[in-house]
Tab-separated table of C-alpha atoms in Angstrom:
chain	number	residue	atom	x	y	z
G	15	MET	CA	19.254	16.252	-74.897
G	16	ILE	CA	20.079	12.553	-74.791
G	17	ARG	CA	21.805	13.079	-71.472
G	18	VAL	CA	18.697	14.730	-70.082
G	19	LEU	CA	16.511	11.866	-71.229
G	20	ILE	CA	18.848	9.278	-69.692
G	21	LEU	CA	18.913	11.217	-66.432
G	22	PHE	CA	15.114	11.455	-66.449
G	23	ALA	CA	14.862	7.697	-66.985
G	24	LEU	CA	17.252	6.991	-64.126
G	25	VAL	CA	15.436	9.336	-61.790
G	26	ARG	CA	12.114	7.725	-62.706
G	27	ALA	CA	13.508	4.242	-62.079
G	28	ALA	CA	14.886	5.304	-58.749
G	29	ALA	CA	11.773	7.219	-57.677
G	30	ALA	CA	10.230	5.941	-54.486
G	31	ALA	CA	6.879	4.273	-54.905
G	32	GLU	CA	4.215	3.583	-52.326
G	33	LEU	CA	2.139	0.485	-51.855
G	34	GLU	CA	-1.141	0.588	-50.009
G	35	ALA	CA	-2.106	-2.816	-48.685
G	36	VAL	CA	-5.599	-3.511	-47.405
G	37	VAL	CA	-6.307	-6.617	-45.338
G	38	LYS	CA	-9.803	-7.822	-44.523
G	39	ASN	CA	-11.259	-10.952	-43.040
G	40	GLU	CA	-13.856	-13.150	-44.686
G	41	ARG	CA	-16.644	-10.992	-43.271
G	42	GLY	CA	-15.150	-7.953	-44.965
G	43	GLU	CA	-13.962	-6.433	-41.696
G	44	PRO	CA	-10.575	-4.707	-41.515
G	45	VAL	CA	-7.793	-6.811	-40.004
G	46	ALA	CA	-5.314	-4.999	-37.779
G	47	GLU	CA	-1.865	-6.341	-36.872
G	48	ALA	CA	-1.286	-8.002	-40.232
G	49	VAL	CA	2.238	-7.722	-41.591
G	50	VAL	CA	2.658	-6.992	-45.291
G	51	VAL	CA	6.080	-7.590	-46.854
G	52	ALA	CA	7.187	-6.637	-50.335
G	53	VAL	CA	10.224	-8.520	-51.619
G	54	PRO	CA	11.778	-6.979	-54.741
G	55	ASP	CA	13.007	-9.219	-57.559
G	56	VAL	CA	16.193	-7.177	-57.535
G	57	PRO	CA	17.572	-7.499	-54.031
G	58	ALA	CA	17.280	-4.256	-52.097
G	59	PRO	CA	20.476	-2.617	-50.920
G	60	LYS	CA	21.018	-3.565	-47.297
G	61	PRO	CA	20.842	-0.702	-44.841
G	62	ALA	CA	24.153	0.044	-43.143
G	63	ARG	CA	22.616	-1.021	-39.857
G	64	ALA	CA	19.101	-2.068	-38.938
G	65	LYS	CA	17.557	0.414	-36.553
G	66	PRO	CA	17.140	-0.678	-32.962
G	67	GLU	CA	13.648	-1.860	-32.139
G	68	GLN	CA	11.766	-2.577	-28.955
G	69	VAL	CA	8.782	-4.516	-27.710
G	70	GLU	CA	7.604	-3.223	-24.352
G	71	GLN	CA	5.746	-4.977	-21.598
G	72	ILE	CA	2.975	-2.718	-20.406
G	73	ASP	CA	0.143	-3.792	-18.133
G	74	GLN	CA	1.343	-7.368	-18.511
G	75	GLU	CA	0.944	-7.393	-22.294
G	76	PHE	CA	3.458	-7.104	-25.123
G	77	VAL	CA	3.232	-3.720	-26.829
G	78	PRO	CA	2.988	-3.873	-29.749
G	79	ARG	CA	1.621	-7.378	-29.876
G	80	VAL	CA	2.818	-7.754	-33.472
G	81	LYS	CA	6.105	-6.162	-34.420
G	82	ALA	CA	7.749	-6.387	-37.841
G	83	VAL	CA	11.508	-5.906	-37.998
G	84	LEU	CA	14.214	-6.286	-40.605
G	85	VAL	CA	16.391	-9.357	-40.354
G	86	GLY	CA	19.465	-8.536	-38.292
G	87	SER	CA	17.563	-6.119	-36.066
G	88	ALA	CA	18.392	-5.762	-32.400
G	89	VAL	CA	15.239	-5.778	-30.327
G	90	SER	CA	15.122	-4.819	-26.667
G	91	PHE	CA	12.323	-5.815	-24.310
G	92	PRO	CA	11.801	-3.062	-21.729
G	93	ASN	CA	9.617	-4.066	-18.796
G	94	ARG	CA	7.427	-1.082	-17.845
G	95	ASP	CA	5.461	-3.069	-15.253
G	96	GLY	CA	5.889	-3.279	-11.512
G	97	VAL	CA	6.145	-7.055	-11.759
G	98	ARG	CA	8.995	-9.084	-13.171
G	99	HIS	CA	8.721	-10.756	-16.552
G	100	HIS	CA	10.531	-13.703	-18.076
G	101	VAL	CA	10.467	-13.264	-21.842
G	102	TYR	CA	11.288	-16.213	-24.044
G	103	SER	CA	10.787	-17.768	-27.439
G	104	PHE	CA	11.322	-21.235	-28.759
G	105	SER	CA	10.397	-20.435	-32.316
G	106	ALA	CA	12.708	-21.883	-34.964
G	107	ALA	CA	13.571	-18.403	-36.281
G	108	LYS	CA	14.921	-17.321	-32.893
G	109	ARG	CA	15.294	-19.049	-29.564
G	110	PHE	CA	16.061	-16.877	-26.597
G	111	ASP	CA	15.397	-16.583	-22.912
G	112	LEU	CA	15.462	-13.441	-20.760
G	113	PRO	CA	15.091	-14.726	-17.185
G	114	LEU	CA	13.164	-12.747	-14.587
G	115	TYR	CA	13.886	-9.050	-14.855
G	116	VAL	CA	12.650	-5.547	-14.312
G	117	GLY	CA	13.700	-2.568	-16.404
G	118	THR	CA	15.497	-3.225	-19.683
G	119	PRO	CA	17.929	-6.112	-20.148
G	120	ALA	CA	21.425	-4.863	-20.968
G	121	ASN	CA	21.736	-6.736	-24.242
G	122	PRO	CA	19.081	-6.611	-26.946
G	123	VAL	CA	18.197	-9.774	-28.821
G	124	ILE	CA	19.456	-9.997	-32.425
G	125	PHE	CA	16.897	-11.462	-34.810
G	126	ASP	CA	19.170	-12.891	-37.463
G	127	SER	CA	16.860	-15.262	-39.342
G	128	PRO	CA	13.698	-14.374	-41.213
G	129	GLY	CA	10.441	-15.876	-39.986
G	130	VAL	CA	7.835	-15.529	-37.298
G	131	VAL	CA	9.027	-15.513	-33.696
G	132	THR	CA	6.364	-16.102	-31.087
G	133	ILE	CA	7.290	-14.593	-27.745
G	134	GLY	CA	5.812	-15.268	-24.341
G	135	CYS	CA	6.279	-14.605	-20.655
G	136	ASN	CA	7.006	-17.624	-18.511
G	137	ILE	CA	5.306	-16.001	-15.511
G	138	HIS	CA	2.180	-14.636	-17.176
G	139	ASP	CA	0.937	-17.276	-19.564
G	140	TRP	CA	-1.557	-14.980	-21.263
G	141	MET	CA	1.227	-12.733	-22.555
G	142	VAL	CA	1.848	-13.622	-26.188
G	143	GLY	CA	3.466	-11.499	-28.877
G	144	TYR	CA	4.857	-11.940	-32.361
G	145	ILE	CA	7.972	-10.598	-34.014
G	146	TYR	CA	7.892	-10.907	-37.761
G	147	VAL	CA	11.447	-10.895	-39.050
G	148	ALA	CA	11.335	-9.732	-42.656
G	149	GLU	CA	14.020	-10.463	-45.213
G	150	SER	CA	13.141	-7.265	-47.088
G	151	PRO	CA	13.290	-3.694	-45.786
G	152	TYR	CA	9.858	-3.016	-47.310
G	153	TYR	CA	7.250	-3.982	-44.763
G	154	ALA	CA	4.485	-2.469	-42.682
G	155	THR	CA	1.807	-3.532	-40.209
G	156	THR	CA	-1.874	-2.846	-40.768
G	157	ASP	CA	-3.646	-0.331	-38.560
G	158	ALA	CA	-7.139	-0.565	-37.089
G	159	LYS	CA	-8.567	0.162	-40.556
G	160	GLY	CA	-6.698	-2.818	-41.950
G	161	ILE	CA	-4.380	-0.602	-43.993
G	162	ALA	CA	-0.598	-0.800	-44.224
G	163	ARG	CA	1.425	1.683	-46.251
G	164	LEU	CA	4.796	0.600	-47.561
G	165	SER	CA	6.737	3.616	-48.732
G	166	GLY	CA	10.113	4.292	-50.267
G	167	LEU	CA	9.937	1.274	-52.568
G	168	PRO	CA	12.082	1.510	-55.720
G	169	GLY	CA	10.088	0.874	-58.865
G	170	GLY	CA	10.206	-2.675	-60.115
G	171	ALA	CA	8.775	-6.135	-59.729
G	172	TYR	CA	7.803	-7.440	-56.282
G	173	THR	CA	6.428	-10.472	-54.566
G	174	VAL	CA	4.126	-9.233	-51.827
G	175	ARG	CA	2.662	-11.340	-49.055
G	176	ALA	CA	0.607	-10.874	-45.904
G	177	TRP	CA	0.792	-12.584	-42.539
G	178	HIS	CA	-1.345	-12.472	-39.402
G	179	PRO	CA	-1.082	-14.453	-36.123
G	180	GLN	CA	-4.425	-16.106	-36.810
G	181	LEU	CA	-3.800	-16.837	-40.472
G	182	ALA	CA	-5.550	-20.131	-41.263
G	183	SER	CA	-3.396	-21.077	-44.263
G	184	PRO	CA	0.364	-20.981	-44.841
G	185	GLU	CA	1.743	-17.514	-45.443
G	186	ALA	CA	2.936	-18.587	-48.908
G	187	THR	CA	-0.677	-18.784	-50.083
G	188	THR	CA	-0.991	-15.001	-49.735
G	189	ARG	CA	1.764	-14.262	-52.258
G	190	ARG	CA	1.010	-11.749	-55.014
G	191	ARG	CA	3.137	-10.537	-57.888
G	192	MET	CA	3.069	-6.907	-58.856
G	193	GLU	CA	4.934	-4.378	-60.941
G	194	LEU	CA	5.301	-1.170	-58.979
G	195	ALA	CA	5.892	2.161	-60.702
G	196	GLU	CA	4.700	5.048	-58.557
G	197	ALA	CA	1.878	3.768	-56.433
G	198	GLY	CA	0.077	0.518	-56.073
G	199	ARG	CA	-2.697	-1.056	-54.101
G	200	LEU	CA	-3.268	-4.647	-53.053
G	201	GLU	CA	-6.071	-6.188	-51.083
G	202	TRP	CA	-6.215	-9.477	-49.244
G	203	VAL	CA	-9.158	-11.322	-47.812
G	204	LEU	CA	-7.677	-13.625	-45.206
G	205	ALA	CA	-9.263	-16.637	-43.565
G	206	LEU	CA	-8.430	-16.299	-39.878
G	207	LYS	CA	-8.612	-18.888	-37.144
G	208	PRO	CA	-10.439	-17.907	-33.964
G	209	GLU	CA	-8.067	-16.538	-31.368
G	210	VAL	CA	-7.761	-18.636	-28.227
G	211	ARG	CA	-5.681	-16.980	-25.532
G	212	VAL	CA	-4.951	-17.973	-21.997
G	213	ARG	CA	-7.444	-16.138	-19.825
G	214	ARG	CA	-5.936	-13.386	-17.706
G	215	ALA	CA	-8.841	-12.474	-15.434
G	216	PRO	CA	-7.888	-12.468	-11.750
G	217	THR	CA	-9.139	-15.313	-9.614
G	218	SER	CA	-10.236	-15.353	-6.024
G	219	ARG	CA	-7.583	-16.257	-3.465
G	220	GLY	CA	-10.101	-18.248	-1.470
G	221	SER	CA	-10.335	-18.134	2.295
G	222	GLY	CA	-8.992	-21.611	3.058
G	223	ARG	CA	-10.945	-21.683	6.321
G	224	TYR	CA	-12.133	-24.704	8.272
X	18	MET	CA	-12.202	-7.190	21.433
X	19	THR	CA	-13.887	-4.516	19.400
X	20	LEU	CA	-10.865	-2.297	19.785
X	21	ARG	CA	-8.565	-5.028	18.505
X	22	LEU	CA	-10.956	-5.758	15.667
X	23	HIS	CA	-10.772	-2.112	14.684
X	24	ARG	CA	-6.985	-2.211	14.870
X	25	VAL	CA	-6.806	-5.126	12.454
X	26	ALA	CA	-9.406	-3.401	10.282
X	27	ALA	CA	-7.197	-0.306	10.160
X	28	LEU	CA	-4.300	-2.463	9.031
X	29	ALA	CA	-6.537	-3.910	6.336
X	30	ALA	CA	-7.432	-0.433	5.147
X	31	ALA	CA	-3.783	0.631	5.114
X	32	LEU	CA	-2.617	-2.241	2.930
X	33	PRO	CA	-3.724	-0.738	-0.394
X	34	LEU	CA	-1.988	2.517	0.531
X	35	SER	CA	1.308	0.717	0.912
X	36	ALA	CA	0.799	-1.035	-2.393
X	37	HIS	CA	3.016	1.114	-4.576
X	38	ALA	CA	5.776	0.568	-7.114
X	39	GLN	CA	6.733	-3.087	-6.948
X	40	TRP	CA	3.846	-3.986	-4.697
X	41	ASN	CA	1.001	-5.508	-6.612
X	42	PRO	CA	-2.370	-5.110	-4.959
X	43	HIS	CA	-5.338	-7.423	-5.085
X	44	PHE	CA	-8.856	-6.719	-3.834
X	45	GLU	CA	-11.895	-8.869	-3.269
X	46	ALA	CA	-15.378	-8.237	-1.994
X	47	GLY	CA	-18.110	-10.785	-1.694
X	48	ALA	CA	-20.732	-12.659	0.199
X	49	VAL	CA	-20.589	-16.227	1.495
X	50	TYR	CA	-23.653	-18.131	2.620
X	51	ASP	CA	-23.104	-21.198	4.775
X	52	SER	CA	-26.116	-23.441	5.420
X	53	ASN	CA	-24.532	-24.763	8.595
X	54	PHE	CA	-22.215	-22.095	9.906
X	55	SER	CA	-22.331	-23.662	13.379
X	56	ARG	CA	-21.153	-26.978	11.886
X	57	ALA	CA	-23.751	-28.775	13.908
X	58	GLN	CA	-25.101	-32.270	13.431
X	59	ARG	CA	-28.580	-31.780	14.886
X	60	ALA	CA	-31.059	-29.766	12.856
X	61	GLN	CA	-32.031	-27.588	15.821
X	62	ASP	CA	-28.408	-26.515	16.267
X	63	ARG	CA	-27.683	-25.641	12.679
X	64	ILE	CA	-27.366	-21.932	12.093
X	65	ALA	CA	-27.223	-20.622	8.584
X	66	ASP	CA	-25.499	-17.327	8.078
X	67	THR	CA	-24.055	-15.059	5.464
X	68	ALA	CA	-20.777	-13.220	5.745
X	69	LEU	CA	-19.979	-10.091	3.801
X	70	THR	CA	-16.258	-10.059	3.136
X	71	VAL	CA	-13.659	-7.584	1.963
X	72	ASP	CA	-10.083	-8.610	1.206
X	73	ALA	CA	-7.038	-6.524	0.403
X	74	ALA	CA	-3.667	-7.990	-0.416
X	75	ALA	CA	-0.377	-6.834	-1.795
X	76	GLU	CA	2.517	-8.891	-3.040
X	77	ARG	CA	5.959	-8.121	-4.343
X	78	SER	CA	8.706	-10.098	-5.996
X	79	LEU	CA	12.086	-10.454	-4.375
X	80	PRO	CA	15.098	-9.512	-6.521
X	81	THR	CA	16.319	-13.077	-6.912
X	82	THR	CA	16.748	-15.367	-9.868
X	83	ALA	CA	13.881	-17.491	-8.566
X	84	ASP	CA	10.256	-16.384	-8.543
X	85	LEU	CA	10.042	-15.600	-4.837
X	86	ARG	CA	7.365	-13.307	-3.476
X	87	VAL	CA	6.375	-11.864	-0.162
X	88	GLY	CA	2.966	-10.515	0.613
X	89	ALA	CA	0.551	-9.227	3.153
X	90	ASP	CA	-3.188	-9.507	3.180
X	91	ALA	CA	-6.115	-8.613	5.330
X	92	ARG	CA	-9.754	-9.600	5.457
X	93	LEU	CA	-12.849	-8.239	7.116
X	94	ALA	CA	-15.858	-10.513	7.484
X	95	GLN	CA	-19.152	-9.366	8.917
X	96	TYR	CA	-21.801	-11.998	9.615
X	97	VAL	CA	-25.394	-10.954	9.151
X	98	HIS	CA	-26.751	-12.810	12.203
X	99	SER	CA	-23.793	-14.101	14.196
X	100	ASP	CA	-22.120	-10.782	14.828
X	101	GLY	CA	-19.813	-12.266	17.446
X	102	ALA	CA	-18.200	-14.421	14.798
X	103	SER	CA	-17.344	-11.417	12.630
X	104	TYR	CA	-13.627	-11.103	12.324
X	105	ALA	CA	-10.665	-9.307	10.864
X	106	THR	CA	-7.443	-10.988	9.834
X	107	ALA	CA	-4.003	-9.784	8.890
X	108	ASN	CA	-1.432	-12.147	7.389
X	109	VAL	CA	2.040	-12.147	5.978
X	110	SER	CA	3.156	-14.716	3.471
X	111	GLY	CA	6.023	-15.946	1.380
X	112	ALA	CA	5.669	-17.867	-1.843
X	113	TRP	CA	7.795	-19.524	-4.469
X	114	ARG	CA	6.787	-20.601	-7.935
X	115	GLY	CA	8.833	-22.403	-10.518
X	116	LYS	CA	8.332	-24.035	-13.877
X	117	LEU	CA	9.936	-27.099	-15.399
X	118	GLY	CA	10.854	-25.402	-18.648
X	119	LEU	CA	9.521	-22.624	-20.800
X	120	GLY	CA	6.074	-22.056	-22.166
X	121	PRO	CA	2.513	-22.141	-20.938
X	122	ALA	CA	2.385	-25.947	-21.041
X	123	ALA	CA	5.412	-26.434	-18.801
X	124	PRO	CA	4.463	-28.017	-15.455
X	125	TRP	CA	4.736	-25.660	-12.510
X	126	PHE	CA	5.252	-26.000	-8.797
X	127	SER	CA	4.538	-23.569	-6.018
X	128	ALA	CA	4.831	-23.378	-2.275
X	129	ARG	CA	3.302	-20.810	0.019
X	130	ALA	CA	3.549	-20.251	3.743
X	131	ALA	CA	1.454	-17.758	5.659
X	132	ALA	CA	1.039	-16.636	9.221
X	133	GLY	CA	-1.473	-14.242	10.632
X	134	VAL	CA	-3.599	-12.963	13.406
X	135	GLU	CA	-7.361	-13.171	13.572
X	136	ASN	CA	-9.536	-11.112	15.857
X	137	ALA	CA	-13.224	-11.828	16.205
X	138	ARG	CA	-15.815	-9.893	18.136
X	139	GLU	CA	-15.957	-12.783	20.602
X	140	THR	CA	-12.658	-13.561	22.318
X	141	VAL	CA	-13.088	-17.309	22.045
X	142	ARG	CA	-12.595	-17.045	18.285
X	143	ASP	CA	-9.428	-14.934	18.444
X	144	ALA	CA	-6.571	-16.916	16.986
X	145	LEU	CA	-3.230	-17.076	15.305
X	146	ARG	CA	-3.296	-18.819	11.960
X	147	TYR	CA	-0.602	-20.638	10.031
X	148	ALA	CA	-0.880	-22.267	6.655
X	149	PHE	CA	1.361	-24.022	4.195
X	150	THR	CA	0.417	-25.094	0.700
X	151	ALA	CA	2.399	-26.974	-1.940
X	152	THR	CA	0.876	-27.180	-5.391
X	153	ALA	CA	1.840	-28.696	-8.723
X	154	GLY	CA	-0.036	-27.937	-11.880
X	155	ARG	CA	-0.021	-27.864	-15.595
X	156	ARG	CA	-1.778	-26.007	-18.352
X	157	PHE	CA	-2.827	-28.540	-20.949
X	158	ASP	CA	-3.856	-25.969	-23.536
X	159	GLU	CA	-5.040	-22.374	-23.625
X	160	ARG	CA	-8.357	-23.371	-22.069
X	161	PHE	CA	-7.656	-26.090	-19.538
X	162	GLU	CA	-5.450	-26.014	-16.464
X	163	ALA	CA	-5.339	-28.437	-13.562
X	164	ALA	CA	-3.421	-28.527	-10.302
X	165	ALA	CA	-3.144	-30.679	-7.214
X	166	GLY	CA	-1.458	-30.259	-3.914
X	167	PHE	CA	-1.111	-30.563	-0.203
X	168	ALA	CA	-2.190	-28.070	2.427
X	169	TYR	CA	-1.530	-27.796	6.129
X	170	ASP	CA	-3.532	-25.450	8.306
X	171	ARG	CA	-3.123	-24.615	11.967
X	172	ARG	CA	-5.199	-22.300	14.085
X	173	VAL	CA	-4.175	-21.485	17.631
X	174	GLN	CA	-6.856	-20.055	19.895
X	175	ARG	CA	-5.319	-17.191	21.823
X	176	GLU	CA	-7.044	-17.560	25.157
X	177	GLU	CA	-7.757	-20.634	27.243
X	178	LEU	CA	-11.447	-20.490	28.180
X	179	ALA	CA	-12.056	-23.851	29.826
X	180	VAL	CA	-15.547	-24.492	31.145
X	181	VAL	CA	-15.439	-28.249	31.782
X	182	PRO	CA	-12.866	-29.707	34.176
X	183	GLY	CA	-10.624	-32.158	32.399
X	184	PHE	CA	-11.273	-30.663	28.974
X	185	GLY	CA	-9.086	-28.100	27.261
X	186	GLY	CA	-10.602	-24.666	26.751
X	187	LYS	CA	-9.335	-24.070	23.244
X	188	PRO	CA	-11.833	-25.676	20.864
X	189	PHE	CA	-10.769	-23.252	18.160
X	190	SER	CA	-7.194	-24.526	18.225
X	191	LEU	CA	-7.292	-26.737	15.171
X	192	GLN	CA	-4.964	-28.281	12.691
X	193	GLY	CA	-5.445	-30.337	9.603
X	194	ARG	CA	-3.822	-31.712	6.498
X	195	ALA	CA	-5.521	-31.739	3.145
X	196	LEU	CA	-5.025	-33.039	-0.354
X	197	PHE	CA	-6.722	-31.086	-3.080
X	198	GLY	CA	-7.187	-30.970	-6.806
X	199	ARG	CA	-8.632	-28.199	-8.897
X	200	ALA	CA	-9.202	-27.416	-12.543
X	201	SER	CA	-10.396	-24.565	-14.683
X	202	TYR	CA	-11.747	-24.581	-18.198
X	203	ALA	CA	-12.212	-21.405	-20.214
X	204	VAL	CA	-15.432	-21.807	-22.168
X	205	SER	CA	-14.867	-18.475	-23.870
X	206	ASP	CA	-12.821	-15.318	-23.480
X	207	LYS	CA	-15.160	-14.226	-20.707
X	208	ILE	CA	-16.352	-17.374	-18.994
X	209	ALA	CA	-14.363	-20.018	-17.159
X	210	LEU	CA	-15.660	-23.004	-15.239
X	211	LEU	CA	-13.931	-23.854	-11.978
X	212	GLY	CA	-13.978	-27.063	-10.014
X	213	SER	CA	-12.151	-28.416	-6.997
X	214	ALA	CA	-12.109	-31.330	-4.614
X	215	THR	CA	-10.461	-31.360	-1.190
X	216	VAL	CA	-10.065	-34.093	1.383
X	217	ARG	CA	-8.951	-32.807	4.776
X	218	ASN	CA	-8.103	-34.827	7.856
X	219	GLY	CA	-7.738	-33.184	11.208
X	220	ASP	CA	-9.540	-31.233	13.877
X	221	VAL	CA	-12.848	-29.498	13.399
X	222	GLU	CA	-14.837	-27.196	15.620
X	223	SER	CA	-18.551	-27.843	15.936
X	224	SER	CA	-20.867	-25.577	17.913
X	225	SER	CA	-24.169	-26.745	19.293
X	226	ARG	CA	-26.316	-26.675	22.391
X	227	ARG	CA	-25.452	-29.229	25.067
X	228	ASN	CA	-25.178	-32.535	23.293
X	229	PHE	CA	-23.827	-35.735	24.794
X	230	THR	CA	-22.820	-37.298	21.468
X	231	ILE	CA	-20.450	-34.523	20.561
X	232	PHE	CA	-19.411	-34.019	24.182
X	233	SER	CA	-18.098	-37.565	24.311
X	234	ALA	CA	-16.289	-37.147	20.994
X	235	SER	CA	-14.683	-33.829	21.822
X	236	ASN	CA	-11.391	-32.957	23.500
X	237	ALA	CA	-11.778	-29.214	24.038
X	238	ILE	CA	-14.847	-27.253	25.058
X	239	ALA	CA	-15.706	-23.573	25.527
X	240	ASN	CA	-18.744	-21.377	25.407
X	241	ASP	CA	-19.476	-19.911	21.977
X	242	PRO	CA	-21.642	-16.850	22.595
X	243	SER	CA	-21.199	-15.698	19.016
X	244	LEU	CA	-23.893	-18.173	17.980
X	245	GLY	CA	-26.142	-17.856	20.996
X	246	PRO	CA	-26.006	-17.774	24.800
X	247	ASP	CA	-26.484	-21.530	25.078
X	248	PHE	CA	-24.072	-22.567	22.346
X	249	ILE	CA	-20.945	-24.511	23.143
X	250	ALA	CA	-17.929	-24.963	20.906
X	251	TYR	CA	-16.546	-28.494	20.781
X	252	ARG	CA	-13.292	-29.562	19.147
X	253	VAL	CA	-13.352	-32.978	17.564
X	254	SER	CA	-10.155	-34.541	16.288
X	255	GLY	CA	-9.727	-37.149	13.592
X	256	ALA	CA	-12.454	-35.725	11.411
X	257	ARG	CA	-12.481	-36.073	7.668
X	258	THR	CA	-13.998	-33.385	5.477
X	259	VAL	CA	-14.668	-33.922	1.794
X	260	LEU	CA	-15.325	-30.667	0.012
X	261	LEU	CA	-16.512	-30.470	-3.571
X	262	SER	CA	-16.851	-27.111	-5.250
X	263	ALA	CA	-17.983	-25.912	-8.644
X	264	GLY	CA	-18.025	-22.370	-9.867
X	265	VAL	CA	-17.960	-19.984	-12.737
X	266	SER	CA	-15.795	-16.945	-13.288
X	267	TRP	CA	-16.937	-14.135	-15.506
X	268	GLN	CA	-14.254	-11.768	-16.739
X	269	LEU	CA	-15.691	-8.276	-16.458
X	270	ALA	CA	-12.548	-6.569	-17.673
X	271	ARG	CA	-8.863	-7.295	-18.008
X	272	HIS	CA	-8.397	-6.650	-14.293
X	273	ALA	CA	-11.719	-7.688	-12.843
X	274	ALA	CA	-13.834	-10.791	-12.561
X	275	LEU	CA	-16.966	-11.952	-10.842
X	276	GLU	CA	-16.958	-15.446	-9.403
X	277	ALA	CA	-19.852	-17.539	-8.183
X	278	SER	CA	-19.419	-20.914	-6.570
X	279	ALA	CA	-21.361	-23.633	-4.851
X	280	ALA	CA	-19.724	-26.124	-2.539
X	281	ARG	CA	-20.714	-29.037	-0.387
X	282	ALA	CA	-18.596	-30.176	2.540
X	283	ASP	CA	-19.299	-33.494	4.233
X	284	THR	CA	-17.574	-33.928	7.565
X	285	ALA	CA	-17.438	-37.189	9.463
X	286	ALA	CA	-15.771	-37.799	12.805
X	287	GLY	CA	-15.754	-40.611	15.311
X	288	GLU	CA	-18.616	-41.359	17.696
X	289	GLY	CA	-21.156	-41.010	14.875
X	290	LEU	CA	-20.697	-37.264	14.499
X	291	ASP	CA	-21.215	-35.915	11.022
X	292	TYR	CA	-22.549	-32.781	9.439
X	293	VAL	CA	-22.913	-31.130	6.068
X	294	ASN	CA	-22.257	-27.581	4.910
X	295	ARG	CA	-23.597	-26.099	1.729
X	296	ILE	CA	-21.677	-23.005	0.867
X	297	TYR	CA	-22.546	-20.477	-1.820
X	298	ALA	CA	-20.265	-17.576	-2.573
X	299	VAL	CA	-20.202	-14.603	-4.878
X	300	THR	CA	-16.925	-12.709	-5.121
X	301	PHE	CA	-15.825	-9.678	-7.058
X	302	VAL	CA	-12.094	-9.789	-7.749
X	303	TYR	CA	-10.016	-6.833	-8.840
X	304	ARG	CA	-6.302	-6.853	-9.496
X	305	PRO	CA	-5.028	-3.550	-10.937
């Protein structure tokens, strides 16, 4: 009987929990493309190998615009457009440069430090994307309803935080503590800066006639 | 003439069809009003006209480590009143663009050379055209970008149509050199303000009825029936044109925009010849 109780306790402790994270802006509207990361107090076992990830270039935009990956992930940047792209980043978390190319570069980029990596195209200035490199394997990105579901979390204590490209305050200000058993729910109301992007509308070539 | 015009028009129509895979097409349609299309000094010789224009272009990158591109473009322009001046053009071009570093704020440089053929309804306006432009620019932030550069333009009239002994018969053979600056400021996601200034030195063509002032200043003369049976085209060299333009671009969609612009060009040449053009244009731009 004691053995059964111990086994039950172990199974319960190891049971996967789910966290539903809801992110809204100050007007109460859902915020898409926010990354929610749950960092357990007890370090999570590292996966044998982070799964390969990719950020595509489609119609001269990064797809997805915000991509969360686990630290150590290899990310490839396939170019699905008929024009060449030159993808780069000079963010502190990862500096890289993929000079003019079509198709998929042979070697993916390894994101080996946690943090936010802003990526751009040196040909098309309006192309901006973000790779959020998480130190924990428990992360998700909010959908159009502003909801992110983090599943497979072992029960225990977590520090959970949210990040968005337009976040007005440092990411650390979004930190929450929570004890997760089976399921949990957290909600953030984030102050967001207005988005200012380089305009991509085509311009007239002009006739140049005299 | 008409046959050749149609031939160039057919080439213009075929361009989008060839724009596949690595070819990136670009289309424009618009209207341009010129208060002094004849470029005449005297009020009685000034002819205002509006051209309806359609442009198709396609460009592709070359598989090199540098950003080199080749392209082809064509334009049809139909004047409302001066039908003889209506024309079709077909051009080929090569361009290079490079940046001093990474990021949107890195200064950039570009060079573009183009050559083409132009056929008008009236033979006197048929020409070969050549152009070269070198530009340097910088984006100062997400909203503001400015550029400046040098441009060379050359137009070679295809047929010698001399009417005055001792004067060349190619008044539409022109060349000029220009310095220009331009800037754009995005007021919002949708709206951008555009401005430019150009100073060009070189030859100009001015059409008017018989006029001793311009006759004495000119070095090539031919009849210009596209503007009227008594109009004469004069080429005047050493002219300076100052062109100031302001406009607004409204982004209709990710691939489309509507531009409106107003420009004033003041041209002054020797012998007291000067004239002014006020040019208003509306252009729809689509780049799939």
